[in-house]
Amino acid sequence: MKRSLSGIQPSGTLHLGNYFGAMKQFIENQDKYEGFYFVADYHSLTSLTKPEVLRESTRNIILDYLALGLDPEKCTLFLQSDVPEHVELSWLLANVTPVGLMERGHSYKDKIAKGIFPNTGLLTYPILMAADILIYDSDVVPVGKDQKQHLEMARDIAMKFNQQYGVDFFKLPEPLIMENLAVVPGTDGQKMSKSYGNTINMFAPKNVLKKQVMSIVTDSTELEAPKNPDNNISQLYKLFVSEEKYQEMRNKFMAGGYGYGHAKKELLEAILEYFKEARERREELMKNPEYVDEVLRKGALKAREIARKKITKAKEIVGLMGNAYNK
Ligand code: ADP
Ligand code: TRP
C-alpha cells in the first residue's frame, strides 16, 4: 500500500479551508493509503511564542482530526515533537540545501513582505517539512495548493541528497492537490486563512458560527433585484450540497427576490448538517482525554520506529559513526 503523509500546524482553530483543502483528503483516503498524519508543532514555533497557546491549539487540532473521522485504527496519528528524528534529519538535509532555495520560498517572502521579522526557523521551515516527508518514504502528500512549492522543495532536497551521496535513498514524494477546489474563499472573498481573520470554523459554538456566516461580504444589490449567482455565499454553499441544490441557489439568485440573508441562513444550515456528527463526536472526545493521549502515544511509537531506521541509515550514508546507539 502506498504511504500518504501530511501535517497541519496547530496555529489556530480549524476552518473550512483547512478541511476542504487538506483534511477531507486525508479522511477520504484512509482506505486507499497507509496514512501518517501529524500535528506540525515544531513548525508552529516559527510563529507561535506563547506556550499555553501552542498546547491548547495542539490539543484542539487532534480533537478536530479525530472528530472529523480520522480513524486511529487505520492511520498513524502523532505529534511531530514526539518524533525528534524529524529534526535530526532536517540538519542532515540543511547541509545539502542551498540558502538560495530557501530564500526563494513564497511563504517566506510573503511573510517578509508583510513586515514580519523573520527568525531562522521561518527561513528553514521547508527543510524540516522535507524531513517530515522523507523520513517515512512517503509516496503522496495531500496538501492545499499553497503548499505546492514546499513539496517541490522537498523533492529538490531529496534529489540533492541522493546525488551528493550517490545513493537512491530518499523517495521523491508526489503532492496530492485537489485542483478543482484549489482555494476556499473566506468571508471577505479572499483565501480563507487564520491570518486574515476571515474564517468560518466548523467547530465553533453555534452562535459564533452564525456570526461568521452572517459576516460574509456581499454587494448592496436590493432584495428584489437579480444577483450574481457566483457570489461568496454560493461558492461556499457548493461545498456542502449536491450539484442540484447548488444550482437551485444560483437560480434563485438570478431570479431576484432572494436576499443574501436568506442564502446565508441556508448556508449555515448546510454547514451544521454537514458537520453534525463531527460536532457531536468532538464533544464526546473532549470528555475523554485519556483516550486521546493513548492515540497519540501509540501513533508516536509506530512513527518513531520507522523514523529511527531511516535516520540511522541516513547518518551512515553521510559518514556519521553513531556508535552509541542503534548497533
Ligand atoms: P491558514 O492559511 O489558515 O494559516 P494553514 O497554512 O495552516 O492555514 O493550512 C493548513 C492546510 O490547509 C494546508 O494544507 C493548506 O493548503 C490548507 N488550506 C488552508 N487554507 C485553505 C483555503 N482557503 N483553501 C484551500 N486549502 C487551504
Ligand atoms: N507546511 C504545512 C502547512 O502549513 C504543514 C506541514 C508541515 C506539512 N510538515 C508537513 C504538510 C509535511 C505536509 C507534509 O500546511
Short mmCIF file of C-alpha atoms and ligand atoms in Angstrom, two decimals:
data_model
loop_
_atom_site.label_atom_id
_atom_site.label_comp_id
_atom_site.label_asym_id
_atom_site.label_seq_id
_atom_site.Cartn_x
_atom_site.Cartn_y
_atom_site.Cartn_z
CA MET A 1 0.00 0.00 0.00
CA LYS A 2 1.31 3.45 -0.84
CA ARG A 3 2.05 5.77 2.03
CA SER A 4 0.33 9.13 2.46
CA LEU A 5 1.65 11.70 4.91
CA SER A 6 0.66 15.18 5.88
CA GLY A 7 1.00 17.65 8.71
CA ILE A 8 -1.07 20.53 9.90
CA GLN A 9 0.14 23.40 12.02
CA PRO A 10 -1.66 23.97 15.29
CA SER A 11 -1.64 27.70 14.78
CA GLY A 12 -5.35 28.37 15.24
CA THR A 13 -8.83 26.92 15.07
CA LEU A 14 -9.55 24.74 12.06
CA HIS A 15 -11.59 26.31 9.32
CA LEU A 16 -13.42 25.26 6.18
CA GLY A 17 -10.32 25.99 4.07
CA ASN A 18 -8.23 23.52 6.08
CA TYR A 19 -10.97 20.94 5.89
CA PHE A 20 -11.78 21.09 2.18
CA GLY A 21 -8.22 21.94 1.15
CA ALA A 22 -6.48 19.25 3.11
CA MET A 23 -8.17 17.20 5.82
CA LYS A 24 -11.04 15.89 3.74
CA GLN A 25 -8.49 14.20 1.53
CA PHE A 26 -6.75 12.54 4.45
CA ILE A 27 -10.05 11.20 5.68
CA GLU A 28 -11.32 10.02 2.31
CA ASN A 29 -8.04 8.31 1.56
CA GLN A 30 -7.81 6.28 4.73
CA ASP A 31 -8.55 3.01 2.99
CA LYS A 32 -6.50 3.79 -0.07
CA TYR A 33 -3.20 4.66 1.57
CA GLU A 34 -1.27 3.84 4.68
CA GLY A 35 -1.78 7.20 6.38
CA PHE A 36 0.63 9.15 8.58
CA TYR A 37 -0.83 12.40 9.89
CA PHE A 38 0.78 14.61 12.43
CA VAL A 39 0.50 17.93 14.18
CA ALA A 40 3.40 20.07 12.98
CA ASP A 41 4.05 21.58 16.39
CA TYR A 42 7.76 22.20 15.78
CA HIS A 43 6.81 24.20 12.72
CA SER A 44 4.48 26.35 14.81
CA LEU A 45 7.39 27.59 16.86
CA THR A 46 8.34 29.70 13.85
CA SER A 47 5.35 31.89 14.58
CA LEU A 48 3.84 30.98 17.96
CA THR A 49 5.55 32.30 21.07
CA LYS A 50 3.03 31.52 23.80
CA PRO A 51 3.45 28.01 25.27
CA GLU A 52 -0.12 27.82 26.55
CA VAL A 53 -1.47 28.76 23.13
CA LEU A 54 0.66 26.09 21.46
CA ARG A 55 -0.51 23.47 23.96
CA GLU A 56 -4.15 24.34 23.56
CA SER A 57 -4.05 24.50 19.78
CA THR A 58 -2.24 21.18 19.60
CA ARG A 59 -4.91 19.54 21.73
CA ASN A 60 -7.66 21.13 19.68
CA ILE A 61 -6.27 20.04 16.37
CA ILE A 62 -6.03 16.45 17.50
CA LEU A 63 -9.63 16.55 18.68
CA ASP A 64 -10.61 18.01 15.33
CA TYR A 65 -8.81 15.30 13.38
CA LEU A 66 -10.46 12.56 15.40
CA ALA A 67 -13.89 14.16 15.35
CA LEU A 68 -13.79 14.61 11.59
CA GLY A 69 -13.26 10.91 11.17
CA LEU A 70 -9.57 10.15 11.07
CA ASP A 71 -9.52 6.64 12.41
CA PRO A 72 -6.51 5.75 14.58
CA GLU A 73 -7.13 2.10 13.74
CA LYS A 74 -6.45 2.86 10.10
CA CYS A 75 -3.80 5.53 10.23
CA THR A 76 -0.98 6.76 12.41
CA LEU A 77 -1.72 9.98 14.24
CA PHE A 78 1.03 11.70 16.18
CA LEU A 79 2.76 14.87 17.27
CA GLN A 80 5.82 15.91 15.30
CA SER A 81 7.68 16.73 18.51
CA ASP A 82 7.19 13.15 19.71
CA VAL A 83 9.44 12.01 16.87
CA PRO A 84 12.61 14.06 17.29
CA GLU A 85 14.21 12.20 14.37
CA HIS A 86 12.44 14.69 12.08
CA VAL A 87 14.61 17.47 13.46
CA GLU A 88 17.69 15.30 13.37
CA LEU A 89 17.17 14.55 9.70
CA SER A 90 16.46 18.20 8.96
CA TRP A 91 20.05 19.00 9.98
CA LEU A 92 21.44 16.50 7.51
CA LEU A 93 19.18 17.93 4.83
CA ALA A 94 20.12 21.51 5.69
CA ASN A 95 23.65 20.66 4.68
CA VAL A 96 22.68 19.77 1.14
CA THR A 97 20.25 22.67 0.73
CA PRO A 98 21.40 25.92 -0.87
CA VAL A 99 20.40 29.05 1.06
CA GLY A 100 19.06 30.47 -2.20
CA LEU A 101 16.41 27.75 -2.41
CA MET A 102 15.05 28.80 0.98
CA GLU A 103 15.21 32.50 0.15
CA ARG A 104 13.02 31.90 -2.88
CA GLY A 105 10.24 30.41 -0.73
CA HIS A 106 6.90 32.11 -1.49
CA SER A 107 5.65 31.71 2.02
CA TYR A 108 8.89 33.13 3.45
CA LYS A 109 8.84 36.06 1.04
CA ASP A 110 5.15 36.75 1.75
CA LYS A 111 5.85 36.91 5.45
CA ILE A 112 8.73 39.32 4.98
CA ALA A 113 6.58 41.44 2.69
CA LYS A 114 4.01 41.63 5.49
CA GLY A 115 6.67 43.10 7.74
CA ILE A 116 7.23 40.01 9.86
CA PHE A 117 10.79 39.95 11.22
CA PRO A 118 11.96 36.51 10.10
CA ASN A 119 13.66 34.13 12.51
CA THR A 120 15.90 31.42 11.06
CA GLY A 121 13.19 28.81 11.65
CA LEU A 122 10.96 30.64 9.21
CA LEU A 123 13.67 30.53 6.55
CA THR A 124 14.49 26.85 7.03
CA TYR A 125 10.88 25.80 7.56
CA PRO A 126 10.80 23.87 4.24
CA ILE A 127 13.82 21.79 5.28
CA LEU A 128 12.02 20.49 8.36
CA MET A 129 8.98 19.87 6.19
CA ALA A 130 11.15 17.91 3.75
CA ALA A 131 12.46 15.85 6.68
CA ASP A 132 8.88 15.18 7.86
CA ILE A 133 8.06 13.75 4.47
CA LEU A 134 11.28 11.98 3.51
CA ILE A 135 11.85 10.20 6.79
CA TYR A 136 8.79 7.99 6.14
CA ASP A 137 9.49 7.34 2.44
CA SER A 138 6.12 8.95 1.79
CA ASP A 139 4.60 8.38 -1.64
CA VAL A 140 1.97 11.11 -1.59
CA VAL A 141 1.43 14.26 0.41
CA PRO A 142 -2.11 15.64 0.45
CA VAL A 143 -2.00 19.42 0.87
CA GLY A 144 -3.63 22.61 -0.29
CA LYS A 145 -2.33 24.37 -3.36
CA ASP A 146 -0.35 26.88 -1.32
CA GLN A 147 1.96 24.09 -0.17
CA LYS A 148 2.93 23.06 -3.68
CA GLN A 149 6.25 24.91 -3.62
CA HIS A 150 7.16 23.33 -0.29
CA LEU A 151 6.61 19.93 -1.87
CA GLU A 152 8.80 20.83 -4.82
CA MET A 153 11.48 21.88 -2.38
CA ALA A 154 11.22 18.54 -0.58
CA ARG A 155 11.76 16.80 -3.90
CA ASP A 156 14.71 19.06 -4.75
CA ILE A 157 16.30 18.40 -1.38
CA ALA A 158 15.79 14.64 -1.71
CA MET A 159 17.39 14.67 -5.16
CA LYS A 160 20.27 16.77 -3.95
CA PHE A 161 20.98 14.34 -1.12
CA ASN A 162 20.72 11.29 -3.37
CA GLN A 163 23.03 12.93 -5.90
CA GLN A 164 25.58 14.19 -3.45
CA TYR A 165 25.99 10.80 -1.80
CA GLY A 166 25.42 8.73 -4.93
CA VAL A 167 22.53 6.82 -3.38
CA ASP A 168 18.91 6.12 -4.16
CA PHE A 169 17.88 6.70 -0.59
CA PHE A 170 15.07 9.23 -0.44
CA LYS A 171 11.88 8.59 -2.33
CA LEU A 172 10.55 11.58 -4.27
CA PRO A 173 7.10 12.42 -2.88
CA GLU A 174 4.14 13.43 -5.04
CA PRO A 175 1.79 16.20 -3.95
CA LEU A 176 -1.90 15.30 -3.86
CA ILE A 177 -3.74 18.52 -4.55
CA MET A 178 -7.44 18.88 -5.13
CA GLU A 179 -7.17 21.17 -8.13
CA ASN A 180 -10.87 21.74 -8.72
CA LEU A 181 -11.19 23.04 -5.23
CA ALA A 182 -7.99 24.92 -5.04
CA VAL A 183 -8.85 27.75 -2.69
CA VAL A 184 -11.78 28.02 -0.31
CA PRO A 185 -12.83 31.68 -0.12
CA GLY A 186 -13.16 33.38 3.25
CA THR A 187 -15.96 35.64 4.46
CA ASP A 188 -14.30 38.58 2.70
CA GLY A 189 -13.82 36.73 -0.59
CA GLN A 190 -10.04 36.40 -0.18
CA LYS A 191 -8.48 33.00 0.54
CA MET A 192 -9.84 31.73 3.84
CA SER A 193 -6.96 31.89 6.30
CA LYS A 194 -6.36 32.11 10.02
CA SER A 195 -4.07 35.03 9.35
CA TYR A 196 -6.76 37.08 7.58
CA GLY A 197 -9.46 36.77 10.24
CA ASN A 198 -11.96 35.71 7.57
CA THR A 199 -12.58 32.13 8.61
CA ILE A 200 -15.63 30.00 9.22
CA ASN A 201 -14.83 27.46 11.91
CA MET A 202 -16.89 24.30 11.78
CA PHE A 203 -16.39 23.52 15.46
CA ALA A 204 -17.23 26.97 16.77
CA PRO A 205 -20.29 27.24 19.05
CA LYS A 206 -23.46 27.76 17.02
CA ASN A 207 -23.76 31.46 17.80
CA VAL A 208 -20.17 32.12 16.70
CA LEU A 209 -20.62 30.07 13.55
CA LYS A 210 -23.76 32.02 12.77
CA LYS A 211 -21.94 35.31 13.23
CA GLN A 212 -19.17 34.18 10.91
CA VAL A 213 -21.62 33.14 8.19
CA MET A 214 -23.61 36.35 8.56
CA SER A 215 -20.41 38.35 8.14
CA ILE A 216 -19.83 37.08 4.59
CA VAL A 217 -19.31 40.14 2.43
CA THR A 218 -21.89 40.73 -0.29
CA ASP A 219 -22.71 43.65 -2.57
CA SER A 220 -25.61 46.01 -1.96
CA THR A 221 -27.99 44.73 -4.66
CA GLU A 222 -31.58 45.16 -3.44
CA LEU A 223 -33.63 42.19 -2.30
CA GLU A 224 -35.91 42.19 -5.37
CA ALA A 225 -33.15 42.55 -7.95
CA PRO A 226 -31.45 39.60 -9.70
CA LYS A 227 -27.99 38.92 -8.34
CA ASN A 228 -24.72 37.48 -9.48
CA PRO A 229 -25.19 33.75 -8.81
CA ASP A 230 -21.47 33.18 -8.31
CA ASN A 231 -21.02 35.16 -5.13
CA ASN A 232 -19.19 34.34 -1.90
CA ILE A 233 -22.20 32.60 -0.39
CA SER A 234 -22.97 30.28 -3.28
CA GLN A 235 -19.28 29.39 -3.65
CA LEU A 236 -19.22 28.18 -0.08
CA TYR A 237 -22.66 26.56 -0.29
CA LYS A 238 -21.42 24.48 -3.21
CA LEU A 239 -19.01 22.67 -0.89
CA PHE A 240 -21.80 21.24 1.23
CA VAL A 241 -24.65 20.34 -1.06
CA SER A 242 -25.44 18.37 -4.20
CA GLU A 243 -24.98 19.95 -7.62
CA GLU A 244 -28.77 20.17 -7.86
CA LYS A 245 -29.16 22.16 -4.65
CA TYR A 246 -26.29 24.39 -5.64
CA GLN A 247 -27.92 25.15 -8.99
CA GLU A 248 -31.18 25.81 -7.15
CA MET A 249 -29.47 28.51 -5.13
CA ARG A 250 -27.87 30.00 -8.22
CA ASN A 251 -31.25 30.11 -9.96
CA LYS A 252 -32.86 31.84 -7.00
CA PHE A 253 -30.16 34.48 -7.10
CA MET A 254 -30.65 35.04 -10.82
CA ALA A 255 -34.43 35.26 -10.48
CA GLY A 256 -34.37 38.05 -7.90
CA GLY A 257 -36.49 38.33 -4.75
CA TYR A 258 -33.95 36.16 -2.96
CA GLY A 259 -31.78 38.04 -0.50
CA TYR A 260 -28.28 37.41 0.70
CA GLY A 261 -29.68 36.97 4.20
CA HIS A 262 -31.83 34.04 3.03
CA ALA A 263 -28.88 32.45 1.34
CA LYS A 264 -26.70 32.84 4.43
CA LYS A 265 -29.32 31.05 6.50
CA GLU A 266 -29.36 28.18 4.04
CA LEU A 267 -25.58 28.06 4.09
CA LEU A 268 -25.50 27.98 7.90
CA GLU A 269 -27.98 25.10 7.95
CA ALA A 270 -25.96 23.22 5.36
CA ILE A 271 -22.78 23.64 7.39
CA LEU A 272 -24.43 22.47 10.62
CA GLU A 273 -25.96 19.49 8.87
CA TYR A 274 -22.69 18.53 7.19
CA PHE A 275 -20.71 18.65 10.42
CA LYS A 276 -23.47 17.39 12.74
CA GLU A 277 -21.84 14.07 13.59
CA ALA A 278 -18.36 15.52 13.81
CA ARG A 279 -19.53 18.21 16.23
CA GLU A 280 -21.17 15.61 18.44
CA ARG A 281 -18.14 13.34 18.32
CA ARG A 282 -15.90 16.21 19.32
CA GLU A 283 -18.00 16.89 22.42
CA GLU A 284 -17.57 13.25 23.42
CA LEU A 285 -13.82 13.25 22.82
CA MET A 286 -13.39 16.32 24.98
CA LYS A 287 -14.69 14.29 27.87
CA ASN A 288 -12.14 11.57 27.28
CA PRO A 289 -8.59 12.99 27.31
CA GLU A 290 -7.05 9.63 28.29
CA TYR A 291 -8.25 8.13 25.05
CA VAL A 292 -6.72 10.96 23.06
CA ASP A 293 -3.39 10.61 24.90
CA GLU A 294 -3.35 6.91 24.16
CA VAL A 295 -3.94 7.51 20.45
CA LEU A 296 -1.00 9.92 20.35
CA ARG A 297 1.24 7.61 22.32
CA LYS A 298 0.59 4.66 20.04
CA GLY A 299 0.98 6.85 16.97
CA ALA A 300 4.31 8.22 18.14
CA LEU A 301 5.67 4.75 18.90
CA LYS A 302 4.80 3.48 15.46
CA ALA A 303 6.08 6.57 13.65
CA ARG A 304 9.26 6.62 15.65
CA GLU A 305 10.15 3.07 14.83
CA ILE A 306 10.14 3.88 11.13
CA ALA A 307 11.87 7.23 11.60
CA ARG A 308 14.67 5.71 13.66
CA LYS A 309 15.53 3.20 10.98
CA LYS A 310 15.68 5.86 8.32
CA ILE A 311 17.76 8.31 10.33
CA THR A 312 20.20 5.56 11.30
CA LYS A 313 20.80 4.78 7.64
CA ALA A 314 20.97 8.45 6.72
CA LYS A 315 23.68 9.02 9.31
CA GLU A 316 25.68 6.11 7.98
CA ILE A 317 25.40 7.45 4.45
CA VAL A 318 26.81 10.86 5.37
CA GLY A 319 29.60 9.30 7.41
CA LEU A 320 28.45 9.84 10.98
CA MET A 321 29.63 6.98 13.13
CA GLY A 322 26.82 6.97 15.68
CA ASN A 323 28.41 4.22 17.71
CA ALA A 324 26.50 4.61 20.95
CA TYR A 325 23.07 3.58 19.69
CA ASN A 326 21.35 1.57 17.03
CA LYS A 327 24.04 -1.01 16.56
P1 ADP B 1 -4.01 29.10 7.22
O1 ADP B 1 -3.86 29.73 5.86
O2 ADP B 1 -5.35 29.31 7.79
O3 ADP B 1 -2.90 29.52 8.16
P2 ADP B 1 -2.59 26.63 7.06
O4 ADP B 1 -1.49 27.33 6.34
O5 ADP B 1 -2.34 26.16 8.44
O6 ADP B 1 -3.88 27.54 7.02
O7 ADP B 1 -3.04 25.42 6.17
C1 ADP B 1 -3.29 24.09 6.57
C2 ADP B 1 -3.71 23.28 5.38
O8 ADP B 1 -4.97 23.73 4.87
C3 ADP B 1 -2.73 23.39 4.20
O9 ADP B 1 -2.64 22.17 3.52
C4 ADP B 1 -3.38 24.42 3.34
O10 ADP B 1 -3.00 24.32 1.99
C5 ADP B 1 -4.86 24.15 3.53
N1 ADP B 1 -5.63 25.39 3.38
C6 ADP B 1 -5.61 26.46 4.20
N2 ADP B 1 -6.47 27.44 3.79
C7 ADP B 1 -7.03 26.97 2.65
C8 ADP B 1 -8.01 27.51 1.75
N3 ADP B 1 -8.58 28.70 1.94
N4 ADP B 1 -8.35 26.75 0.69
C9 ADP B 1 -7.81 25.53 0.50
N5 ADP B 1 -6.90 24.96 1.32
C10 ADP B 1 -6.50 25.65 2.38
N1 TRP B 2 3.63 23.44 5.99
C1 TRP B 2 2.38 22.75 6.15
C2 TRP B 2 1.26 23.79 6.28
O1 TRP B 2 1.46 24.88 6.74
C3 TRP B 2 2.39 21.88 7.38
C4 TRP B 2 3.37 20.76 7.25
C5 TRP B 2 4.50 20.58 7.99
C6 TRP B 2 3.31 19.67 6.34
N2 TRP B 2 5.14 19.47 7.62
C7 TRP B 2 4.46 18.88 6.62
C8 TRP B 2 2.41 19.30 5.35
C9 TRP B 2 4.72 17.72 5.87
C10 TRP B 2 2.68 18.14 4.62
C11 TRP B 2 3.82 17.38 4.88
O2 TRP B 2 0.16 23.47 5.96
#
